[in-house]
CSV table of C-alpha atoms in Angstrom, one decimal:
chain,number,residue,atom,x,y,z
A,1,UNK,CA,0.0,0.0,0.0
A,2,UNK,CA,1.7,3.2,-1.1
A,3,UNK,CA,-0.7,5.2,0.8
A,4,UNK,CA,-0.3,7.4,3.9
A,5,UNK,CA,0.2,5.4,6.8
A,6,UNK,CA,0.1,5.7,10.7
A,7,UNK,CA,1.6,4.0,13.4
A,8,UNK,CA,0.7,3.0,15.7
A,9,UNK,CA,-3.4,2.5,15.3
A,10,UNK,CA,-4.1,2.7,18.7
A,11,UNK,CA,-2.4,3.6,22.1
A,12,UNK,CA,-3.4,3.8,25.5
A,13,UNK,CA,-1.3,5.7,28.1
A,14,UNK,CA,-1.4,7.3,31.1
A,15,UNK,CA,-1.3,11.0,32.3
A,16,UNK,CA,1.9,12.9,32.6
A,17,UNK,CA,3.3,10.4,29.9
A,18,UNK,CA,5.2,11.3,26.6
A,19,UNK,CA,4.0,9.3,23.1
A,20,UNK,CA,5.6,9.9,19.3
A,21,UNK,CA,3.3,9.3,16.6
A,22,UNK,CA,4.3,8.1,13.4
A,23,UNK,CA,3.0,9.1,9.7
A,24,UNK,CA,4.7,8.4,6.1
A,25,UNK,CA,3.1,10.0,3.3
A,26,UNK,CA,2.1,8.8,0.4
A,27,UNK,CA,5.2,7.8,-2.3
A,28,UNK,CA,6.3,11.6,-4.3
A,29,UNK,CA,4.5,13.8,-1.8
A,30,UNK,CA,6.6,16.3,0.3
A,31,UNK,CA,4.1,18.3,2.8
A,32,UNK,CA,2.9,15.9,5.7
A,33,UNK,CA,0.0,17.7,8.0
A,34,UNK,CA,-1.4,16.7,11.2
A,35,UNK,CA,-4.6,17.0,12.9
A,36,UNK,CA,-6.2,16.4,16.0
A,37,UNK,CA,-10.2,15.2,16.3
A,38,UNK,CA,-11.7,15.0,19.4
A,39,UNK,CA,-15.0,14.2,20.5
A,40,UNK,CA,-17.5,16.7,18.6
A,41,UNK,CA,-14.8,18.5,16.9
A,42,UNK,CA,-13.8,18.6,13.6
A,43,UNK,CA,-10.4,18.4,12.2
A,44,UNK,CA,-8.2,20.4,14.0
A,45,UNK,CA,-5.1,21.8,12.0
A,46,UNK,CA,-1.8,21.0,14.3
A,47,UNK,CA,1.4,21.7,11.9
A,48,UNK,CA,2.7,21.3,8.3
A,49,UNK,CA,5.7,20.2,7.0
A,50,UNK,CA,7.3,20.5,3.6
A,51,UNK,CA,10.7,18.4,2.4
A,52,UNK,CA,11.6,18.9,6.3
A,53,UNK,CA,10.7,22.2,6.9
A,54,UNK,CA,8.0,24.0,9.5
A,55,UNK,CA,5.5,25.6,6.5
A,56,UNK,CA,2.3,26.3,8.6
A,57,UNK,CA,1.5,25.8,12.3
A,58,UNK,CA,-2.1,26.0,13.8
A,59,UNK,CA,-3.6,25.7,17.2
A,60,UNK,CA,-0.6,23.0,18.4
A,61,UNK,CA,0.2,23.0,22.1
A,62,UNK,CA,3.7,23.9,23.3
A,63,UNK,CA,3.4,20.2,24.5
A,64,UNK,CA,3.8,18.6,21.5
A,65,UNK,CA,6.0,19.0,18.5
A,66,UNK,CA,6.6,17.6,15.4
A,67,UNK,CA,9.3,17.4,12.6
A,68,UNK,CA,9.5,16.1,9.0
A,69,UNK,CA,12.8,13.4,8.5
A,70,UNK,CA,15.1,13.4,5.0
A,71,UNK,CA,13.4,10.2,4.2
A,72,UNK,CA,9.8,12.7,4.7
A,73,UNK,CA,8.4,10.5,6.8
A,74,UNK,CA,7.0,12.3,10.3
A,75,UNK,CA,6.5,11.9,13.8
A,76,UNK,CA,4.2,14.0,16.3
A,77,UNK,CA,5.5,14.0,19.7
A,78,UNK,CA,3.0,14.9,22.5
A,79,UNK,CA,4.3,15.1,26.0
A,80,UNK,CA,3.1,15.7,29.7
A,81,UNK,CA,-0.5,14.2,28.2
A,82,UNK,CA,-3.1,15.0,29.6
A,83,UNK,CA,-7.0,13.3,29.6
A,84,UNK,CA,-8.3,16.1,27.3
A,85,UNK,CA,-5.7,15.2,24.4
A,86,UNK,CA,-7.6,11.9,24.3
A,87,UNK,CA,-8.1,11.9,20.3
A,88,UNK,CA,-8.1,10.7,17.1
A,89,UNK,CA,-4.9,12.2,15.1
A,90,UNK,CA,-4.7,12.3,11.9
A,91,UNK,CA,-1.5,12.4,8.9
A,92,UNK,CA,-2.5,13.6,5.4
A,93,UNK,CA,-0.2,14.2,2.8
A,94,UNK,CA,0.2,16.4,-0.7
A,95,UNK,CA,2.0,16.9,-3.7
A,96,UNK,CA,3.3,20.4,-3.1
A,97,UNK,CA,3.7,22.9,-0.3
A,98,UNK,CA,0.6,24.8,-0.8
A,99,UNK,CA,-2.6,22.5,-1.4
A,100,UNK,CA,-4.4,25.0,-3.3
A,101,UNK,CA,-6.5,22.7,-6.4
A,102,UNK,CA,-4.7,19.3,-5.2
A,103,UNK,CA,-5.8,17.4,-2.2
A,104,UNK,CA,-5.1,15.9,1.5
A,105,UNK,CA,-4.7,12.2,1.2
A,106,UNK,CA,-5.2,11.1,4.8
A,107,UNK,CA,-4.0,8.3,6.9
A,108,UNK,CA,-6.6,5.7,9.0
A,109,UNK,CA,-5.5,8.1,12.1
A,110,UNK,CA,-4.3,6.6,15.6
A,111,UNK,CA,-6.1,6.8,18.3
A,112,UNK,CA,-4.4,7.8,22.0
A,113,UNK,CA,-6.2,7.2,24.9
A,114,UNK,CA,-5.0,8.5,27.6
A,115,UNK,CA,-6.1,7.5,30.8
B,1,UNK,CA,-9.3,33.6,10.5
B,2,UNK,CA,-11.1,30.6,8.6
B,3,UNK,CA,-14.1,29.0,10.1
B,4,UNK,CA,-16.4,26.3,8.7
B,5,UNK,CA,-19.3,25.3,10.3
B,6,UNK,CA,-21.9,22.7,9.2
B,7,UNK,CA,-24.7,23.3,10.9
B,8,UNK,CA,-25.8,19.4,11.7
B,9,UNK,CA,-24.2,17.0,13.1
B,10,UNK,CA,-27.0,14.3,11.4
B,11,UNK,CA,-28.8,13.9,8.4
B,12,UNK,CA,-31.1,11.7,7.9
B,13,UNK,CA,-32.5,10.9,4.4
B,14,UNK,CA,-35.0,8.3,2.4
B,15,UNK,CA,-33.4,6.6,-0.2
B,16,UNK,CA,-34.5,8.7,-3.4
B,17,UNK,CA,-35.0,11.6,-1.6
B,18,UNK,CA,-32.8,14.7,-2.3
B,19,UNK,CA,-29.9,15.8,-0.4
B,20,UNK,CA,-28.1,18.8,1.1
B,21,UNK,CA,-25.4,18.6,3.7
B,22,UNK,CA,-24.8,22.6,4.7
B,23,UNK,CA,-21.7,24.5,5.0
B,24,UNK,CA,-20.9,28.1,5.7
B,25,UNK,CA,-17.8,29.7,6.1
B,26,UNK,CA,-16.1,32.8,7.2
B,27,UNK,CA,-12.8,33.9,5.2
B,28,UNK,CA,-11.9,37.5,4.0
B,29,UNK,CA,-10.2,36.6,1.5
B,30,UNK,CA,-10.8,34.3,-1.7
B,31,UNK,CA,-11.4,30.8,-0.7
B,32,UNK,CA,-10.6,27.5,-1.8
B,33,UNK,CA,-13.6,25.0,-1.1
B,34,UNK,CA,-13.9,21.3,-1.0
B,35,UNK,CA,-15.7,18.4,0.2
B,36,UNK,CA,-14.3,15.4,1.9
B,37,UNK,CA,-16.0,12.1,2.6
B,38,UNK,CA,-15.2,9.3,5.1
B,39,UNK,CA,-17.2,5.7,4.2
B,40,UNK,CA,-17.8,3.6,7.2
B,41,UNK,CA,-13.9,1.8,7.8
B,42,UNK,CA,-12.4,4.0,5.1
B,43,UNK,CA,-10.2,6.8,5.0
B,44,UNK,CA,-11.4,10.3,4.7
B,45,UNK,CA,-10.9,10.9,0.8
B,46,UNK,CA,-11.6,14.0,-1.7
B,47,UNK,CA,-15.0,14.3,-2.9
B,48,UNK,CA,-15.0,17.4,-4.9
B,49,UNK,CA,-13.6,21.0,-5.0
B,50,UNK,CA,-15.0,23.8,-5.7
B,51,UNK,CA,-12.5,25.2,-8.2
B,52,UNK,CA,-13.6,22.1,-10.4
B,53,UNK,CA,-16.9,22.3,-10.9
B,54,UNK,CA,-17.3,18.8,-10.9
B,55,UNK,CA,-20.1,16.5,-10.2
B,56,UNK,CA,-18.7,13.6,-8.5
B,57,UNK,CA,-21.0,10.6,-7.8
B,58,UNK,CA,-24.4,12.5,-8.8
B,59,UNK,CA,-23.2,15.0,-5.8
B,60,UNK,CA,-22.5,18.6,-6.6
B,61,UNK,CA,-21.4,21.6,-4.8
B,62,UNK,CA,-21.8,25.9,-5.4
B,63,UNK,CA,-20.0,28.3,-3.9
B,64,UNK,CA,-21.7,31.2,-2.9
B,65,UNK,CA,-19.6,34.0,-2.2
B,66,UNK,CA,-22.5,36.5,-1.0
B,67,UNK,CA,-24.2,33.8,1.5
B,68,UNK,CA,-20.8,32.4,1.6
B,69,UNK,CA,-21.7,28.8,1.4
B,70,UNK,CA,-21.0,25.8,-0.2
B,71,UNK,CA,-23.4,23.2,-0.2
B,72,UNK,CA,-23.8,19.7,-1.1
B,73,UNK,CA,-26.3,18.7,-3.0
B,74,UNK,CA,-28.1,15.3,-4.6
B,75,UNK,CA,-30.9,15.0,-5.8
B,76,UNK,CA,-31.3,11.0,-5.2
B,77,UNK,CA,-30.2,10.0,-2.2
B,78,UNK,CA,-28.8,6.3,-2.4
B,79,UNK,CA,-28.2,4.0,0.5
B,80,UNK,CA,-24.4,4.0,-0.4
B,81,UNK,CA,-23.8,7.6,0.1
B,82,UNK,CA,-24.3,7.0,4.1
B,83,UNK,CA,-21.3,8.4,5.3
B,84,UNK,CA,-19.5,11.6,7.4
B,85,UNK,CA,-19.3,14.5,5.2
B,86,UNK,CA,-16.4,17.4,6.0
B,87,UNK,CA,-16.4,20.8,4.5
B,88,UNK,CA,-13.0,22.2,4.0
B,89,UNK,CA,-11.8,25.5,2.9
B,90,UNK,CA,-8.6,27.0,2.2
B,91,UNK,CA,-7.1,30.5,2.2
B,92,UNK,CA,-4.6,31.1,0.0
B,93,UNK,CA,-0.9,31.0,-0.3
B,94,UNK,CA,0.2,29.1,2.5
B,95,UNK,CA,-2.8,28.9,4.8
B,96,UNK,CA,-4.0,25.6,6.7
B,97,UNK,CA,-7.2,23.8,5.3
B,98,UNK,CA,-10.0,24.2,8.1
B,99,UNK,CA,-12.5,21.3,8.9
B,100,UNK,CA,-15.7,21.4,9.7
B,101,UNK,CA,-17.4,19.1,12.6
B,102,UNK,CA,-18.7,16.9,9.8
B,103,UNK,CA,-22.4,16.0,9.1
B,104,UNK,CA,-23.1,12.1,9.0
B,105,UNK,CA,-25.4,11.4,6.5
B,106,UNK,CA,-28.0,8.8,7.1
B,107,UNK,CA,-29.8,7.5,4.1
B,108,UNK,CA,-32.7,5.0,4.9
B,109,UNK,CA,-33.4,2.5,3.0
């Protein structure tokens, strides 16, 4: 499968703990973006990357970070957790830097509990 | 700042009846719109963009720049269309693509 994929698919933790989430984007495409959904939310925009550098940055926490490898794949990490980051987080990838007429192909999204 | 918001969270539809999943957004600028769909144990996908004018899968979108909306719209419901709908819009040059909640279309057979 050449699609963008997520590891792990689920993960349950406990407060105060640290986790690194894992995306690789889809075969040719450079920006990786990550989202976060929780409960009766919509997507939430976290961070961009393109060909390893910071390109846009939304609502993300000073908690977590993120950063974009030579080989492109990326890795969220979210630290000190906390109940309320309980979510579903999301990869997507795209051809360029700026979406614009192309499109988000998204990873099946891993799932942190945090307990 | 971009906002979407979709006003329901449910839709629920006969099979053969029309649809419209809602979206409004807020954006001073000139927006990029598009519709994303997630089938039950699939991954949220394209549907359609606004810039294309498309009709993909009998659905079909407008933008309308004075309500500033973007609906989705078909006129026959069929039971394989059940699925979360997300409307997404874009500002331009380097801006983030903003979700909204999703509506989860119900269509009953």
């Amino acid at each position: 499968d050449s699609g963008v994929t997520q590891t792990p698919k689920h993960l349950i933790t406990a407060t105060g703990q640290r986790v690194t989430l894992r995306c690789s984007p889809r075969s040719g495409d450079l920006s990786v973006y990550w989202y976060q959904q929780s409960l009766d939310q919509g997507l939430q925009f976290l961070i961009q990357y393109y060909n390893g550098e910071e390109r846009a940055k939304g609502n993300i926490l000073e908690r977590f970070s993120a950063q974009q490898f030579p080989d492109l794949h990326s890795e969220l990490n979210l630290s000190s957790l906390e109940l309320g980051d309980s979510a579903l987080y999301f990869c997507a990838s795209s051809v360029g830097d700026v979406v614009g007429h192309g499109e988000l192909f998204f990873g099946e999204g891993s799932r942190l509990t945090v307990l | 700042a971009q906002r979407v918001t979709q006003p329901e969270k449910l839709l629920s539809v006969f099979k053969g009846a029309p649809v419209e999943l809602k979206c409004n957004y807020s954006y001073s600028g000139s927006p990029e719109l598009f519709w994303y769909v997630q089938y039950s144990r699939q991954r949220l996908q394209l549907l359609l963009r606004h810039i294309s004018r498309e009709s993909i899968k009998g659905f079909t979108a407008d933008l309308n720049k004075g309500e500033t909306s973007f609906h989705l719209k078909k006129p026959f419901a069929q039971e394989e269309d059940s699925a979360m709908y997300y409307c997404a819009l874009k500002g331009g040059g380097y801006q983030k693509v903003t979700f909204g909640i999703g509506t989860k279309l119900q269509v009953i057979p």
